[in-house]
CSV table of C-alpha atoms in Angstrom, one decimal:
chain,number,residue,atom,x,y,z
A,1,MET,CA,79.7,135.8,-15.4
A,2,ALA,CA,79.7,139.2,-17.3
A,3,LEU,CA,76.3,139.9,-15.5
A,4,LYS,CA,77.7,139.2,-12.1
A,5,LYS,CA,80.7,141.3,-12.5
A,6,ASP,CA,78.3,144.3,-13.9
A,7,LEU,CA,76.0,144.0,-10.6
A,8,ARG,CA,79.2,144.1,-8.4
A,9,LEU,CA,80.1,147.2,-10.5
A,10,LEU,CA,76.9,148.8,-9.6
A,11,LEU,CA,77.5,148.8,-6.1
A,12,LYS,CA,80.2,151.2,-6.3
A,13,PRO,CA,79.3,154.7,-5.5
A,14,TYR,CA,79.9,156.2,-8.9
A,15,TYR,CA,77.1,154.2,-10.1
A,16,LEU,CA,74.6,154.4,-7.3
A,17,ILE,CA,74.9,158.1,-7.3
A,18,ASN,CA,74.9,158.8,-10.9
A,19,ILE,CA,71.7,156.4,-11.2
A,20,LEU,CA,70.1,158.7,-8.3
A,21,LEU,CA,70.8,162.1,-10.1
A,22,SER,CA,69.5,160.6,-13.4
A,23,LEU,CA,66.3,159.7,-11.8
A,24,SER,CA,66.0,162.6,-9.4
A,25,TYR,CA,63.7,164.6,-11.3
A,26,VAL,CA,60.9,162.0,-11.9
A,27,VAL,CA,61.4,160.5,-8.7
A,28,CYS,CA,60.6,163.9,-6.8
A,29,LYS,CA,58.0,165.0,-9.3
A,30,ARG,CA,56.1,161.7,-8.9
A,31,VAL,CA,56.4,160.2,-5.2
A,32,PRO,CA,53.7,162.4,-3.6
A,33,ILE,CA,55.4,163.1,-0.1
A,34,VAL,CA,58.4,164.1,-1.9
A,35,CYS,CA,56.5,166.2,-4.7
A,36,ASN,CA,54.3,168.1,-2.0
A,37,TYR,CA,57.7,169.3,-0.2
A,38,VAL,CA,59.9,170.0,-3.1
A,39,PHE,CA,57.6,171.6,-5.7
A,40,ALA,CA,54.6,172.3,-3.1
A,41,GLN,CA,51.9,170.9,-5.4
A,42,SER,CA,49.0,168.9,-4.6
A,43,GLU,CA,49.0,167.1,-8.0
A,44,CYS,CA,52.2,165.1,-8.8
A,45,GLU,CA,52.1,164.9,-12.5
A,46,LEU,CA,54.5,165.7,-15.3
A,47,ASP,CA,53.2,168.3,-17.7
A,48,GLY,CA,53.4,168.3,-21.4
A,49,ARG,CA,56.7,169.9,-21.7
A,50,GLU,CA,58.5,167.8,-19.0
A,51,THR,CA,56.9,164.7,-21.1
A,52,GLU,CA,58.6,166.1,-24.2
A,53,ILE,CA,62.0,166.5,-22.7
A,54,LEU,CA,61.9,162.9,-21.3
A,55,PHE,CA,60.9,161.5,-24.5
A,56,PHE,CA,63.6,163.4,-26.5
A,57,LEU,CA,66.2,161.9,-23.7
A,58,ILE,CA,65.1,158.5,-24.4
A,59,ILE,CA,65.6,158.9,-28.3
A,60,VAL,CA,68.8,160.8,-27.8
A,61,ILE,CA,70.3,157.9,-25.3
A,62,MET,CA,69.1,155.1,-27.8
A,63,MET,CA,71.0,156.9,-30.6
A,64,ARG,CA,74.1,157.5,-28.8
A,65,THR,CA,74.5,154.3,-27.2
A,66,LYS,CA,74.1,152.4,-30.3
A,67,LYS,CA,76.7,154.6,-32.1
A,68,THR,CA,79.1,153.9,-29.0
A,69,GLY,CA,78.6,150.2,-29.3
A,70,SER,CA,77.6,149.6,-25.8
A,71,VAL,CA,77.4,145.8,-25.4
A,72,THR,CA,77.3,145.8,-21.6
A,73,MET,CA,74.7,147.2,-18.8
A,74,ILE,CA,77.9,148.9,-17.5
A,75,SER,CA,78.9,150.4,-20.6
A,76,TYR,CA,75.2,151.3,-21.5
A,77,LEU,CA,74.7,153.4,-18.3
A,78,SER,CA,78.1,154.9,-18.6
A,79,SER,CA,77.4,156.4,-22.0
A,80,SER,CA,73.8,157.4,-21.0
A,81,PHE,CA,74.9,159.2,-17.8
A,82,VAL,CA,75.9,162.4,-19.5
A,83,TYR,CA,72.5,162.8,-21.5
A,84,THR,CA,70.3,161.8,-18.4
A,85,LYS,CA,71.8,164.3,-16.1
A,86,VAL,CA,71.8,167.0,-18.6
A,87,ALA,CA,68.0,166.2,-19.1
A,88,ASN,CA,67.5,166.5,-15.4
A,89,LEU,CA,69.6,169.9,-15.0
A,90,ILE,CA,67.3,171.1,-17.6
A,91,LEU,CA,64.1,169.9,-15.8
A,92,TRP,CA,65.2,171.3,-12.4
A,93,PHE,CA,65.8,174.7,-14.1
A,94,TYR,CA,62.5,174.7,-15.9
A,95,ALA,CA,60.9,174.0,-12.6
A,96,ASP,CA,63.2,176.5,-10.4
A,97,VAL,CA,66.1,178.2,-11.4
A,98,ARG,CA,67.4,178.0,-7.7
A,99,MET,CA,66.9,174.3,-7.9
A,100,GLY,CA,68.5,174.2,-11.4
A,101,ILE,CA,71.8,175.9,-9.5
A,102,MET,CA,71.6,173.6,-6.6
A,103,PHE,CA,71.2,170.5,-8.9
A,104,ALA,CA,74.5,171.8,-11.0
A,105,ILE,CA,76.3,172.4,-7.6
A,106,VAL,CA,75.5,168.6,-6.7
A,107,LEU,CA,76.7,167.4,-10.1
A,108,ILE,CA,80.1,169.4,-9.7
A,109,LEU,CA,80.7,167.9,-6.3
A,110,CYS,CA,79.8,164.5,-7.3
A,111,GLY,CA,81.9,164.7,-10.5
A,112,LEU,CA,85.0,165.8,-8.4
A,113,LEU,CA,84.2,163.3,-5.3
A,114,PHE,CA,83.2,160.2,-7.2
A,115,PRO,CA,85.0,159.8,-10.5
A,116,GLU,CA,84.1,157.1,-12.9
A,117,PRO,CA,86.0,153.8,-12.0
A,118,THR,CA,88.6,152.8,-14.1
A,119,TYR,CA,89.9,149.2,-15.0
A,120,GLN,CA,92.1,147.8,-12.2
A,121,GLY,CA,92.9,144.4,-13.6
A,122,PRO,CA,96.2,143.2,-15.3
A,123,GLU,CA,97.3,144.4,-18.8
A,124,LYS,CA,100.1,144.0,-20.9
A,125,VAL,CA,99.8,146.9,-23.3
A,126,THR,CA,102.6,148.9,-25.0
A,127,TYR,CA,101.4,152.5,-25.2
A,128,LEU,CA,102.9,153.7,-28.7
A,129,ARG,CA,104.0,157.5,-29.3
A,130,GLY,CA,102.4,158.0,-32.7
A,131,THR,CA,103.7,156.8,-36.3
A,132,ASN,CA,107.2,156.5,-35.5
A,133,GLY,CA,106.7,154.6,-32.2
A,134,LEU,CA,104.8,152.3,-33.6
A,135,GLN,CA,106.8,151.8,-37.0
A,136,GLU,CA,110.2,151.2,-34.7
A,137,GLU,CA,108.1,148.5,-32.9
A,138,LEU,CA,106.9,146.9,-36.1
A,139,GLN,CA,110.3,146.8,-37.7
A,140,ARG,CA,112.3,145.6,-34.5
A,141,ASP,CA,111.2,142.2,-35.2
A,142,THR,CA,108.7,141.4,-37.9
A,143,ARG,CA,108.0,137.9,-36.5
A,144,VAL,CA,106.1,139.4,-33.7
A,145,VAL,CA,102.2,139.9,-34.3
A,146,TRP,CA,100.8,143.3,-33.1
A,147,LEU,CA,97.1,144.0,-32.4
A,148,VAL,CA,97.0,148.0,-32.1
A,149,ALA,CA,94.1,149.8,-31.1
A,150,PHE,CA,93.7,153.4,-32.3
A,151,TYR,CA,91.6,155.7,-29.9
A,152,THR,CA,91.3,158.9,-28.3
A,153,ALA,CA,90.9,159.5,-24.5
A,154,TRP,CA,87.8,161.6,-25.0
A,155,ASN,CA,85.3,159.1,-27.1
A,156,PRO,CA,82.8,157.0,-25.2
A,157,ALA,CA,83.2,154.2,-27.2
A,158,CYS,CA,87.2,154.2,-26.6
A,159,VAL,CA,86.5,154.6,-22.9
A,160,ASN,CA,84.1,151.5,-22.9
A,161,PHE,CA,86.5,149.6,-24.9
A,162,ALA,CA,89.5,150.1,-22.9
A,163,PRO,CA,89.0,147.4,-20.3
A,164,ILE,CA,88.0,145.1,-22.9
A,165,PHE,CA,91.6,145.6,-24.6
A,166,SER,CA,93.2,145.4,-21.4
A,167,GLU,CA,91.7,141.9,-20.6
A,168,LEU,CA,92.4,140.5,-24.1
A,169,SER,CA,96.2,141.7,-23.6
A,170,ALA,CA,96.2,139.7,-20.4
A,171,GLU,CA,94.8,136.7,-21.6
A,172,TYR,CA,96.8,136.6,-25.0
A,173,ALA,CA,100.1,138.4,-24.8
A,174,LEU,CA,103.0,136.7,-25.5
A,175,ASP,CA,106.6,137.5,-26.5
A,176,ASN,CA,105.9,137.2,-30.2
A,177,LEU,CA,102.2,138.2,-29.7
A,178,LYS,CA,102.1,141.9,-28.5
A,179,PHE,CA,99.1,144.6,-27.7
A,180,GLY,CA,99.7,148.0,-28.5
A,181,LYS,CA,97.4,151.4,-28.2
A,182,VAL,CA,98.1,154.7,-29.8
A,183,ASP,CA,96.3,157.7,-28.9
A,184,ILE,CA,95.5,159.4,-32.3
A,185,GLY,CA,94.4,162.4,-30.5
A,186,ARG,CA,97.7,163.3,-29.0
A,187,TYR,CA,99.4,161.7,-32.4
A,188,PRO,CA,97.1,162.7,-35.3
A,189,ASP,CA,100.0,161.6,-37.5
A,190,ALA,CA,99.2,158.0,-36.7
A,191,GLY,CA,95.5,158.6,-37.4
A,192,ALA,CA,96.4,160.1,-41.1
A,193,LYS,CA,98.7,157.2,-41.9
A,194,TYR,CA,96.3,154.2,-41.0
A,195,HIS,CA,93.3,156.3,-42.2
A,196,VAL,CA,91.5,156.5,-38.8
A,197,SER,CA,89.7,159.7,-38.4
A,198,ASP,CA,89.2,161.3,-35.1
A,199,ALA,CA,86.6,163.7,-35.8
A,200,SER,CA,83.7,164.0,-33.1
A,201,THR,CA,81.5,162.3,-35.6
A,202,SER,CA,84.0,159.5,-36.5
A,203,LYS,CA,82.6,156.0,-36.7
A,204,GLN,CA,86.1,154.4,-37.0
A,205,LEU,CA,86.6,155.0,-32.9
A,206,PRO,CA,88.0,152.8,-31.8
A,207,THR,CA,90.0,151.0,-34.5
A,208,LEU,CA,91.7,147.7,-34.1
A,209,ILE,CA,94.5,146.8,-36.4
A,210,LEU,CA,96.2,143.4,-36.8
A,211,PHE,CA,99.8,143.3,-38.1
A,212,ARG,CA,101.8,140.3,-39.3
A,213,ASP,CA,105.6,140.9,-40.7
A,214,GLY,CA,105.2,144.6,-40.1
A,215,LYS,CA,102.1,145.0,-42.2
A,216,GLU,CA,98.5,145.2,-41.8
A,217,VAL,CA,96.6,142.0,-42.5
A,218,GLU,CA,93.0,142.9,-40.7
A,219,ARG,CA,91.2,145.8,-39.1
A,220,ARG,CA,87.8,146.5,-37.5
A,221,PRO,CA,85.8,148.4,-38.2
A,222,HIS,CA,86.5,147.9,-41.9
A,223,GLU,CA,85.1,149.3,-45.3
A,224,ALA,CA,82.7,147.3,-47.5
A,225,ARG,CA,83.2,147.3,-51.3
A,226,LYS,CA,81.5,150.6,-51.9
A,227,GLY,CA,83.6,152.3,-49.2
A,228,LYS,CA,80.9,152.1,-46.6
A,229,LEU,CA,82.3,151.4,-43.2
A,230,VAL,CA,81.0,148.0,-41.8
A,231,LYS,CA,79.6,148.4,-38.1
A,232,PHE,CA,81.5,146.4,-35.3
A,233,LEU,CA,80.6,145.9,-31.8
A,234,PHE,CA,83.8,145.5,-29.7
A,235,SER,CA,83.2,142.5,-27.4
A,236,LEU,CA,85.4,140.2,-26.1
A,237,ASP,CA,84.0,137.2,-28.3
A,238,ASN,CA,83.6,139.4,-31.4
A,239,ILE,CA,87.3,140.6,-31.5
A,240,LYS,CA,88.3,137.0,-30.8
A,241,ALA,CA,86.4,135.6,-33.8
A,242,ALA,CA,87.1,138.8,-35.9
A,243,PHE,CA,91.1,138.5,-35.7
A,244,ASP,CA,90.8,134.6,-34.8
A,245,LEU,CA,93.0,135.5,-31.6
A,246,ASN,CA,92.7,131.8,-30.8
A,247,ASN,CA,94.6,130.3,-33.5
A,248,VAL,CA,97.0,133.4,-33.7
A,249,TYR,CA,97.8,132.7,-30.0
A,250,LYS,CA,98.2,128.9,-30.9
A,251,ASP,CA,100.5,129.7,-33.8
A,252,CYS,CA,102.7,132.2,-32.1
A,253,LYS,CA,102.9,129.7,-29.0
A,254,LYS,CA,104.2,127.2,-31.4
A,255,ASN,CA,106.9,129.4,-32.6
A,256,PRO,CA,108.2,131.5,-30.0
A,257,ILE,CA,111.2,133.5,-30.4
A,258,LYS,CA,114.2,132.0,-28.4
A,259,ARG,CA,116.0,134.0,-25.8
A,260,LYS,CA,119.1,133.3,-27.3
A,261,GLU,CA,118.1,135.0,-30.4
A,262,ARG,CA,116.7,138.0,-28.6
A,263,LYS,CA,120.1,138.6,-26.8
A,264,GLU,CA,122.2,138.0,-30.1
A,265,LYS,CA,119.9,141.0,-31.5
A,266,LYS,CA,120.3,143.1,-28.3
A,267,ALA,CA,123.9,142.5,-28.5
A,268,VAL,CA,124.1,143.5,-32.2
A,269,LYS,CA,122.2,146.5,-31.3
A,270,ALA,CA,124.6,147.5,-28.7
A,271,ASP,CA,127.7,147.2,-30.8
């Protein structure tokens, strides 16, 4: 199912165009007819410097996508496009400054006209405003279980994780099982309180914390005994297993918050 979904997404203009841009230099240099026209060369081969740049690109992509926790083909492609396009830009400038400028213009236009598709499915996520917003929700009714994601808008791993968290919220959310998100880039106080670093080199983005009775009971990624962070891949199955979401959902459904109780609480607050 996940593979079919990824293949359907690949048909969208953003992915098709970025794949073409990422392969543009190698294709133009290796296809004889195109190479003869673009580079005016009889021998269509990559020279030593071009080969070095491509090998370096492969190493960077492997390292960066591993750090961002890319667990699907689409997330892997999305996190690698930046590096492949930069490498192609360098290669085009290396071949000819004019072609490099043209390629840069094409990159800008494609970025403006074909932005990356965002998750369009259902979600039941509450966006919380920093520490105060989170604390208010946790103390409003301690019977409510909260699964809260701490993220930043610029981090690739957080971008890849967003649709996964939305799907989880749509599948599991109840009146007493809620899903929240805190942007620690906008609200660094929340990151400081819950010890989630928003640095560019941080390995804690995103961080998921499960709250019961208004208190933290589980988080991923978490620290081992020696203080070393244990790596966690944020796939649907991994999250469900790590936080035992199926059993949490069953418990919450067996013990719902009655409507009458909710109305009484609202009335007390109004008075």
